[in-house]
Amino acid sequence: MCIGIPMRVVTGNDFVAQCERHGAIASISMMLVGVQPPGTHVLTHLGSAIRVLDDEEARAIDDALAGLAEAVEGRDFDSLFADLLDREPELPAHLRGE
């Protein structure tokens, strides 16, 4: 299983950016997404930014990761998945028999 981690660009150049998540700074390759201004959220995997995220999507991924950590610890995690609680699961379009 692969997990992408959302991070926020602090500073960078054409190839590498210093990105922050929860106070930790890491050097992230920007080769796949190009130069991004400070404050931009990017989805990272294995030291590379793989996609630019908007603020809402970055927060949703962060909440999901926090929810997984809470579940592993046996604590309540429903509030971190609020966007999923009041709706039925939906199959992706390619799996629907429409």
MMTF fields as JSON, N, C-alpha, C and O atoms, coordinates in Angstrom:
{
  "mmtfVersion": "1.0.0",
  "mmtfProducer": "UNKNOWN",
  "numBonds": 391,
  "numAtoms": 392,
  "numGroups": 98,
  "numChains": 1,
  "numModels": 1,
  "chainsPerModel": [1],
  "groupsPerChain": [98],
  "chainIdList": ["A"],
  "bondAtomList": [4, 2, 8, 6, 12, 10, 16, 14, 20, 18, 24, 22, 28, 26, 32, 30, 36, 34, 40, 38, 44, 42, 48, 46, 52, 50, 56, 54, 60, 58, 64, 62, 68, 66, 72, 70, 76, 74, 80, 78, 84, 82, 88, 86, 92, 90, 96, 94, 100, 98, 104, 102, 108, 106, 112, 110, 116, 114, 120, 118, 124, 122, 128, 126, 132, 130, 136, 134, 140, 138, 144, 142, 148, 146, 152, 150, 156, 154, 160, 158, 164, 162, 168, 166, 172, 170, 176, 174, 180, 178, 184, 182, 188, 186, 192, 190, 196, 194, 200, 198, 204, 202, 208, 206, 212, 210, 216, 214, 220, 218, 224, 222, 228, 226, 232, 230, 236, 234, 240, 238, 244, 242, 248, 246, 252, 250, 256, 254, 260, 258, 264, 262, 268, 266, 272, 270, 276, 274, 280, 278, 284, 282, 288, 286, 292, 290, 296, 294, 300, 298, 304, 302, 308, 306, 312, 310, 316, 314, 320, 318, 324, 322, 328, 326, 332, 330, 336, 334, 340, 338, 344, 342, 348, 346, 352, 350, 356, 354, 360, 358, 364, 362, 368, 366, 372, 370, 376, 374, 380, 378, 384, 382, 388, 386],
  "bondOrderList": [1, 1, 1, 1, 1, 1, 1, 1, 1, 1, 1, 1, 1, 1, 1, 1, 1, 1, 1, 1, 1, 1, 1, 1, 1, 1, 1, 1, 1, 1, 1, 1, 1, 1, 1, 1, 1, 1, 1, 1, 1, 1, 1, 1, 1, 1, 1, 1, 1, 1, 1, 1, 1, 1, 1, 1, 1, 1, 1, 1, 1, 1, 1, 1, 1, 1, 1, 1, 1, 1, 1, 1, 1, 1, 1, 1, 1, 1, 1, 1, 1, 1, 1, 1, 1, 1, 1, 1, 1, 1, 1, 1, 1, 1, 1, 1, 1],
  "groupList": [{"groupName": "MET", "atomNameList": ["N", "CA", "C", "O"], "elementList": ["N", "C", "C", "O"], "formalChargeList": [0, 0, 0, 0], "bondAtomList": [1, 0, 2, 1, 3, 2], "bondOrderList": [1, 1, 2], "singleLetterCode": "M", "chemCompType": "L-PEPTIDE LINKING"}, {"groupName": "CYS", "atomNameList": ["N", "CA", "C", "O"], "elementList": ["N", "C", "C", "O"], "formalChargeList": [0, 0, 0, 0], "bondAtomList": [1, 0, 2, 1, 3, 2], "bondOrderList": [1, 1, 2], "singleLetterCode": "C", "chemCompType": "L-PEPTIDE LINKING"}, {"groupName": "ILE", "atomNameList": ["N", "CA", "C", "O"], "elementList": ["N", "C", "C", "O"], "formalChargeList": [0, 0, 0, 0], "bondAtomList": [1, 0, 2, 1, 3, 2], "bondOrderList": [1, 1, 2], "singleLetterCode": "I", "chemCompType": "L-PEPTIDE LINKING"}, {"groupName": "GLY", "atomNameList": ["N", "CA", "C", "O"], "elementList": ["N", "C", "C", "O"], "formalChargeList": [0, 0, 0, 0], "bondAtomList": [1, 0, 2, 1, 3, 2], "bondOrderList": [1, 1, 2], "singleLetterCode": "G", "chemCompType": "PEPTIDE LINKING"}, {"groupName": "PRO", "atomNameList": ["N", "CA", "C", "O"], "elementList": ["N", "C", "C", "O"], "formalChargeList": [0, 0, 0, 0], "bondAtomList": [1, 0, 2, 1, 3, 2], "bondOrderList": [1, 1, 2], "singleLetterCode": "P", "chemCompType": "L-PEPTIDE LINKING"}, {"groupName": "ARG", "atomNameList": ["N", "CA", "C", "O"], "elementList": ["N", "C", "C", "O"], "formalChargeList": [0, 0, 0, 0], "bondAtomList": [1, 0, 2, 1, 3, 2], "bondOrderList": [1, 1, 2], "singleLetterCode": "R", "chemCompType": "L-PEPTIDE LINKING"}, {"groupName": "VAL", "atomNameList": ["N", "CA", "C", "O"], "elementList": ["N", "C", "C", "O"], "formalChargeList": [0, 0, 0, 0], "bondAtomList": [1, 0, 2, 1, 3, 2], "bondOrderList": [1, 1, 2], "singleLetterCode": "V", "chemCompType": "L-PEPTIDE LINKING"}, {"groupName": "THR", "atomNameList": ["N", "CA", "C", "O"], "elementList": ["N", "C", "C", "O"], "formalChargeList": [0, 0, 0, 0], "bondAtomList": [1, 0, 2, 1, 3, 2], "bondOrderList": [1, 1, 2], "singleLetterCode": "T", "chemCompType": "L-PEPTIDE LINKING"}, {"groupName": "ASN", "atomNameList": ["N", "CA", "C", "O"], "elementList": ["N", "C", "C", "O"], "formalChargeList": [0, 0, 0, 0], "bondAtomList": [1, 0, 2, 1, 3, 2], "bondOrderList": [1, 1, 2], "singleLetterCode": "N", "chemCompType": "L-PEPTIDE LINKING"}, {"groupName": "ASP", "atomNameList": ["N", "CA", "C", "O"], "elementList": ["N", "C", "C", "O"], "formalChargeList": [0, 0, 0, 0], "bondAtomList": [1, 0, 2, 1, 3, 2], "bondOrderList": [1, 1, 2], "singleLetterCode": "D", "chemCompType": "L-PEPTIDE LINKING"}, {"groupName": "PHE", "atomNameList": ["N", "CA", "C", "O"], "elementList": ["N", "C", "C", "O"], "formalChargeList": [0, 0, 0, 0], "bondAtomList": [1, 0, 2, 1, 3, 2], "bondOrderList": [1, 1, 2], "singleLetterCode": "F", "chemCompType": "L-PEPTIDE LINKING"}, {"groupName": "ALA", "atomNameList": ["N", "CA", "C", "O"], "elementList": ["N", "C", "C", "O"], "formalChargeList": [0, 0, 0, 0], "bondAtomList": [1, 0, 2, 1, 3, 2], "bondOrderList": [1, 1, 2], "singleLetterCode": "A", "chemCompType": "L-PEPTIDE LINKING"}, {"groupName": "GLN", "atomNameList": ["N", "CA", "C", "O"], "elementList": ["N", "C", "C", "O"], "formalChargeList": [0, 0, 0, 0], "bondAtomList": [1, 0, 2, 1, 3, 2], "bondOrderList": [1, 1, 2], "singleLetterCode": "Q", "chemCompType": "L-PEPTIDE LINKING"}, {"groupName": "GLU", "atomNameList": ["N", "CA", "C", "O"], "elementList": ["N", "C", "C", "O"], "formalChargeList": [0, 0, 0, 0], "bondAtomList": [1, 0, 2, 1, 3, 2], "bondOrderList": [1, 1, 2], "singleLetterCode": "E", "chemCompType": "L-PEPTIDE LINKING"}, {"groupName": "HIS", "atomNameList": ["N", "CA", "C", "O"], "elementList": ["N", "C", "C", "O"], "formalChargeList": [0, 0, 0, 0], "bondAtomList": [1, 0, 2, 1, 3, 2], "bondOrderList": [1, 1, 2], "singleLetterCode": "H", "chemCompType": "L-PEPTIDE LINKING"}, {"groupName": "SER", "atomNameList": ["N", "CA", "C", "O"], "elementList": ["N", "C", "C", "O"], "formalChargeList": [0, 0, 0, 0], "bondAtomList": [1, 0, 2, 1, 3, 2], "bondOrderList": [1, 1, 2], "singleLetterCode": "S", "chemCompType": "L-PEPTIDE LINKING"}, {"groupName": "LEU", "atomNameList": ["N", "CA", "C", "O"], "elementList": ["N", "C", "C", "O"], "formalChargeList": [0, 0, 0, 0], "bondAtomList": [1, 0, 2, 1, 3, 2], "bondOrderList": [1, 1, 2], "singleLetterCode": "L", "chemCompType": "L-PEPTIDE LINKING"}],
  "groupTypeList": [0, 1, 2, 3, 2, 4, 0, 5, 6, 6, 7, 3, 8, 9, 10, 6, 11, 12, 1, 13, 5, 14, 3, 11, 2, 11, 15, 2, 15, 0, 0, 16, 6, 3, 6, 12, 4, 4, 3, 7, 14, 6, 16, 7, 14, 16, 3, 15, 11, 2, 5, 6, 16, 9, 9, 13, 13, 11, 5, 11, 2, 9, 9, 11, 16, 11, 3, 16, 11, 13, 11, 6, 13, 3, 5, 9, 10, 9, 15, 16, 10, 11, 9, 16, 16, 9, 5, 13, 4, 13, 16, 4, 11, 14, 16, 5, 3, 13],
  "groupIdList": [1, 2, 3, 4, 5, 6, 7, 8, 9, 10, 11, 12, 13, 14, 15, 16, 17, 18, 19, 20, 21, 22, 23, 24, 25, 26, 27, 28, 29, 30, 31, 32, 33, 34, 35, 36, 37, 38, 39, 40, 41, 42, 43, 44, 45, 46, 47, 48, 49, 50, 51, 52, 53, 54, 55, 56, 57, 58, 59, 60, 61, 62, 63, 64, 65, 66, 67, 68, 69, 70, 71, 72, 73, 74, 75, 76, 77, 78, 79, 80, 81, 82, 83, 84, 85, 86, 87, 88, 89, 90, 91, 92, 93, 94, 95, 96, 97, 98],
  "secStructList": [7, 7, 7, 7, 3, 3, 3, 3, 3, 3, 3, 3, 7, 1, 1, 3, 3, 3, 3, 3, 3, 6, 6, 3, 3, 3, 3, 3, 3, 7, 6, 6, 6, 7, 7, 7, 7, 6, 6, 7, 3, 3, 3, 3, 3, 6, 6, 3, 3, 3, 3, 3, 3, 7, 2, 2, 2, 2, 2, 2, 2, 2, 2, 2, 2, 2, 2, 2, 2, 2, 2, 2, 6, 6, 7, 7, 7, 4, 4, 4, 4, 2, 2, 2, 2, 6, 1, 7, 7, 7, 7, 7, 4, 4, 4, 1, 7, 7],
  "xCoordList": [0.849, 0.0, 0.891, 1.898, 0.516, 1.251, 0.431, -0.789, 1.108, 0.436, 1.114, 2.328, 0.327, 0.83, 0.615, -0.415, 1.591, 1.536, 1.426, 2.27, 0.418, 0.335, 1.36, 1.535, 2.029, 2.995, 2.791, 2.191, 3.301, 3.176, 4.557, 5.515, 4.651, 5.912, 6.281, 5.46, 7.525, 8.041, 8.914, 8.744, 9.836, 10.731, 11.288, 11.249, 11.806, 12.362, 12.918, 12.969, 13.341, 13.844, 13.212, 12.176, 13.823, 13.244, 13.152, 12.315, 13.999, 14.095, 13.688, 13.133, 13.956, 13.729, 13.074, 13.396, 12.156, 11.522, 11.664, 11.691, 11.755, 11.679, 10.19, 9.528, 9.672, 8.242, 8.054, 8.897, 6.923, 6.643, 5.367, 4.394, 5.395, 4.192, 4.328, 5.258, 3.406, 3.381, 4.718, 5.174, 5.34, 6.572, 7.847, 8.935, 7.746, 8.927, 9.167, 8.228, 10.421, 10.8, 11.523, 12.356, 11.197, 11.859, 12.155, 11.429, 13.222, 13.546, 12.761, 12.867, 11.969, 11.083, 11.398, 11.495, 11.556, 11.772, 10.497, 9.399, 10.651, 9.506, 9.497, 8.776, 10.287, 10.44, 9.126, 8.955, 8.204, 6.953, 5.882, 4.996, 5.946, 4.893, 5.39, 4.578, 6.695, 7.246, 7.334, 6.941, 7.854, 8.028, 6.664, 5.727, 6.57, 5.329, 5.647, 6.686, 4.761, 5.018, 4.862, 4.152, 5.525, 5.362, 3.881, 3.104, 3.522, 2.137, 1.336, 0.265, 1.829, 1.135, 1.228, 2.285, 0.124, 0.123, 0.425, -0.102, 1.278, 1.59, 1.442, 1.674, 1.054, 0.991, 2.354, 2.834, 2.986, 4.332, 4.336, 3.522, 5.278, 5.472, 6.939, 7.46, 7.599, 8.998, 9.895, 10.768, 9.676, 10.548, 10.269, 11.054, 9.161, 8.795, 7.375, 6.485, 7.181, 5.823, 5.204, 5.778, 4.034, 3.42, 2.172, 1.691, 1.642, 0.45, 0.277, 0.592, -0.229, -0.572, -1.974, -2.867, -2.166, -3.45, -4.027, -3.278, -5.353, -5.942, -6.043, -5.864, -6.329, -6.349, -7.33, -7.021, -8.504, -9.542, -9.102, -9.296, -8.516, -8.066, -6.905, -6.846, -5.984, -4.872, -5.398, -4.91, -6.391, -6.977, -7.687, -7.578, -8.407, -9.126, -8.152, -8.41, -7.042, -6.041, -5.39, -5.188, -5.064, -4.488, -5.438, -5.013, -6.733, -7.728, -7.807, -7.904, -7.766, -7.831, -6.621, -6.764, -5.432, -4.233, -4.312, -3.912, -4.83, -5.005, -6.043, -5.885, -7.099, -8.122, -7.572, -7.934, -6.702, -6.077, -5.233, -5.266, -4.481, -3.661, -4.543, -4.216, -5.654, -6.579, -7.179, -7.293, -7.558, -8.137, -7.139, -7.504, -5.892, -4.849, -4.679, -4.429, -4.815, -4.67, -5.945, -5.959, -7.026, -8.272, -9.1, -9.989, -8.814, -9.561, -10.629, -10.595, -11.576, -12.647, -12.071, -11.234, -12.521, -12.007, -13.098, -12.795, -14.375, -15.483, -15.399, -15.689, -15.01, -14.987, -13.994, -14.142, -12.997, -11.993, -12.45, -11.806, -13.56, -14.137, -15.554, -16.418, -15.787, -17.122, -17.722, -18.937, -16.883, -17.395, -17.943, -18.622, -17.671, -18.132, -19.294, -19.952, -19.557, -20.538, -21.977, -22.777, -22.328, -23.727, -24.045, -24.977, -23.275, -23.583, -23.26, -22.448, -23.912, -23.664, -22.39, -22.1, -21.643, -20.468, -20.89, -21.961, -20.051, -20.349, -19.232, -18.051, -19.621, -18.641, -18.114, -18.849, -16.867, -16.375, -17.17, -17.708, -17.25, -18.063, -17.727, -18.624, -16.451, -16.062, -16.499, -16.441, -16.933, -17.389, -18.909, -19.448, -19.601, -21.059, -21.595, -20.992, -22.694, -23.298, -24.231, -25.271, -23.881, -24.79, -24.633, -25.32],
  "yCoordList": [-1.173, 0.0, 1.231, 1.282, 2.207, 3.468, 4.557, 4.623, 5.394, 6.496, 7.793, 7.939, 8.739, 10.071, 10.963, 10.884, 11.805, 12.685, 14.131, 14.573, 14.879, 16.285, 17.118, 16.955, 18.007, 18.911, 20.299, 20.443, 21.324, 22.714, 23.226, 23.104, 23.803, 24.355, 25.57, 26.46, 25.592, 26.72, 27.588, 28.806, 26.966, 27.658, 26.63, 25.432, 27.083, 26.113, 26.743, 27.964, 25.866, 26.307, 25.439, 24.817, 25.391, 24.641, 23.142, 22.461, 22.625, 21.179, 20.648, 19.553, 21.403, 20.926, 22.024, 23.204, 21.623, 22.578, 22.061, 20.856, 23.004, 22.661, 22.684, 23.708, 21.562, 21.431, 21.064, 20.403, 21.508, 21.351, 20.557, 20.695, 19.724, 19.029, 18.856, 18.209, 19.433, 19.336, 19.735, 19.108, 20.775, 21.305, 20.661, 21.186, 19.55, 18.884, 19.384, 19.512, 19.664, 20.139, 19.023, 18.323, 18.859, 17.854, 18.455, 19.328, 17.985, 18.366, 17.457, 16.233, 18.066, 17.322, 17.678, 18.856, 16.673, 16.896, 17.467, 16.967, 18.511, 19.137, 18.831, 19.474, 17.863, 17.555, 17.165, 17.442, 16.536, 16.09, 17.174, 17.123, 18.152, 19.168, 20.564, 21.474, 20.754, 22.062, 22.953, 22.567, 24.14, 25.106, 25.506, 25.774, 25.543, 25.944, 27.056, 27.021, 28.043, 29.141, 28.692, 27.726, 29.394, 29.091, 29.101, 29.936, 28.166, 28.047, 27.014, 26.608, 26.583, 25.579, 24.22, 23.841, 23.492, 22.123, 21.166, 21.316, 20.182, 19.149, 17.785, 17.631, 16.807, 15.433, 14.825, 14.856, 14.27, 13.736, 12.229, 11.668, 11.603, 10.159, 9.865, 10.206, 9.232, 8.845, 10.013, 9.861, 11.173, 12.32, 13.139, 14.022, 12.862, 13.615, 14.153, 13.478, 15.377, 15.914, 15.279, 15.345, 14.661, 13.97, 14.677, 14.382, 15.625, 16.354, 17.583, 17.567, 18.656, 19.866, 19.674, 19.175, 20.074, 19.94, 21.314, 22.265, 21.421, 22.635, 22.454, 21.351, 23.539, 23.507, 22.468, 21.764, 22.37, 21.447, 19.992, 19.181, 19.67, 18.294, 17.935, 16.818, 18.875, 18.637, 18.366, 17.465, 19.144, 18.94, 17.593, 16.91, 17.201, 15.926, 14.748, 13.785, 14.828, 13.758, 13.741, 12.677, 14.922, 15.004, 14.418, 13.69, 14.741, 14.193, 12.675, 11.984, 12.15, 10.702, 10.02, 8.982, 10.598, 10.022, 10.078, 9.136, 11.187, 11.301, 10.285, 9.697, 10.078, 9.102, 7.689, 6.912, 7.357, 6.034, 5.86, 4.809, 6.896, 6.838, 6.678, 5.904, 7.405, 7.291, 5.885, 5.313, 5.333, 3.991, 2.953, 2.061, 3.061, 2.134, 2.203, 1.185, 3.402, 3.599, 3.27, 3.333, 2.918, 2.56, 3.743, 3.59, 4.924, 6.124, 6.441, 5.915, 7.307, 7.72, 8.499, 9.383, 8.168, 8.82, 9.335, 9.861, 9.186, 9.584, 11.031, 11.329, 11.928, 13.352, 13.637, 14.628, 12.796, 13.006, 12.503, 12.771, 11.776, 11.295, 11.837, 11.157, 13.058, 13.657, 13.68, 13.556, 13.839, 13.9, 12.553, 12.504, 11.473, 10.148, 9.629, 8.665, 10.249, 9.705, 9.802, 8.92, 10.829, 11.068, 10.732, 11.29, 9.82, 9.438, 7.973, 7.379, 7.409, 6.02, 5.942, 6.856, 4.873, 4.699, 4.624, 4.106, 5.139, 5.123, 4.418, 4.622, 3.589, 2.953, 3.975, 4.877, 3.846, 4.699, 4.426, 3.331, 5.393, 5.286, 4.044, 3.409, 3.693, 2.55, 1.194, 0.176, 1.18, -0.064, -0.162, -1.204, 0.927, 0.915, 0.22, 0.317, -0.466, -1.175, -0.31, -0.782, 0.944, 1.874, 1.788, 2.499],
  "zCoordList": [0.0, 0.0, 0.0, 0.706, -0.789, -0.85, -0.155, -0.307, 0.596, 1.269, 0.872, 1.02, 0.368, 0.068, 1.282, 1.951, 1.555, 2.71, 2.232, 1.453, 2.671, 2.284, 3.048, 4.256, 2.331, 2.941, 2.34, 1.275, 3.038, 2.589, 2.196, 2.96, 0.993, 0.513, 1.363, 1.583, 1.835, 2.601, 1.701, 1.649, 1.001, 0.079, -0.885, -0.604, -2.019, -2.946, -4.195, -4.337, -5.109, -6.401, -7.484, -7.25, -8.662, -9.777, -9.514, -10.106, -8.635, -8.481, -7.109, -7.013, -6.055, -4.683, -3.859, -4.003, -3.001, -2.082, -0.66, -0.411, 0.257, 1.673, 2.001, 1.835, 2.464, 2.75, 4.214, 4.821, 4.769, 6.194, 6.408, 5.668, 7.436, 7.918, 9.42, 9.902, 10.142, 11.602, 12.226, 13.182, 11.682, 12.237, 11.727, 11.966, 11.039, 10.483, 9.061, 8.276, 8.736, 7.403, 6.665, 7.241, 5.381, 4.545, 3.182, 2.708, 2.556, 1.184, 0.255, 0.331, -0.624, -1.51, -2.961, -3.306, -3.801, -5.227, -5.845, -5.598, -6.645, -7.312, -8.809, -9.572, -9.224, -10.645, -11.325, -12.512, -10.616, -11.235, -11.281, -12.134, -10.382, -10.322, -10.688, -10.862, -10.809, -11.141, -9.908, -8.807, -10.12, -9.042, -8.486, -9.238, -7.162, -6.504, -5.513, -4.855, -5.402, -4.465, -3.013, -2.731, -2.092, -0.67, -0.278, -0.74, 0.573, 1.025, 0.256, 0.707, -0.891, -1.701, -1.026, -0.519, -1.02, -0.502, -1.646, -2.748, -1.375, -2.347, -1.684, -0.485, -2.483, -2.011, -2.283, -3.416, -1.248, -1.398, -1.197, -0.464, -1.873, -1.73, -2.004, -3.066, -1.046, -1.184, -1.597, -2.452, -0.985, -1.203, -2.446, -2.792, -3.127, -4.331, -4.202, -3.684, -4.68, -4.793, -6.03, -7.117, -5.87, -7.001, -7.515, -8.609, -6.711, -7.137, -6.269, -5.079, -6.875, -6.132, -5.556, -6.24, -4.285, -3.603, -3.277, -3.053, -3.249, -2.695, -1.179, -0.663, -0.482, 0.987, 1.528, 2.49, 0.915, 1.393, 1.241, 2.146, 0.103, -0.118, 0.814, 1.329, 1.03, 1.949, 3.358, 4.041, 3.793, 5.118, 5.205, 6.222, 4.166, 4.179, 4.282, 5.005, 3.563, 3.633, 5.014, 5.599, 5.529, 6.879, 7.922, 8.819, 7.797, 8.724, 8.617, 9.631, 7.381, 7.193, 7.83, 8.477, 7.651, 8.263, 9.79, 10.474, 10.315, 11.77, 12.252, 13.322, 11.469, 11.819, 11.88, 12.764, 10.945, 10.977, 12.237, 12.878, 12.582, 13.801, 15.04, 15.941, 15.086, 16.227, 16.297, 17.381, 15.152, 15.128, 15.627, 16.392, 15.206, 15.647, 17.157, 17.803, 17.722, 19.168, 19.93, 21.16, 19.216, 19.861, 20.326, 21.163, 19.79, 20.171, 19.121, 18.009, 19.489, 18.588, 17.416, 17.599, 16.213, 15.02, 14.083, 13.012, 14.481, 13.614, 13.156, 11.997, 14.042, 13.665, 12.546, 11.83, 12.386, 11.347, 9.981, 8.967, 9.959, 8.708, 8.528, 7.975, 8.995, 8.971, 7.57, 7.417, 6.543, 5.176, 4.703, 3.678, 5.41, 5.012, 5.847, 5.454, 6.991, 7.928, 7.455, 7.764, 6.727, 6.369, 4.922, 4.343, 4.335, 2.961, 2.74, 3.449, 1.747, 1.378, 0.535, -0.237, 0.679, -0.182, -1.643, -1.958, -2.53, -3.955, -4.701, -4.42, -5.654, -6.508, -7.519, -7.923, -7.925, -9.008, -10.276, -10.445, -11.155, -12.371, -13.189, -13.744, -13.27, -14.098, -13.512, -14.202, -12.248, -11.627, -11.54, -11.166, -11.886, -11.855, -13.094, -14.163, -12.976, -14.099, -14.908, -15.367, -15.092, -15.799, -17.298, -18.033]
}
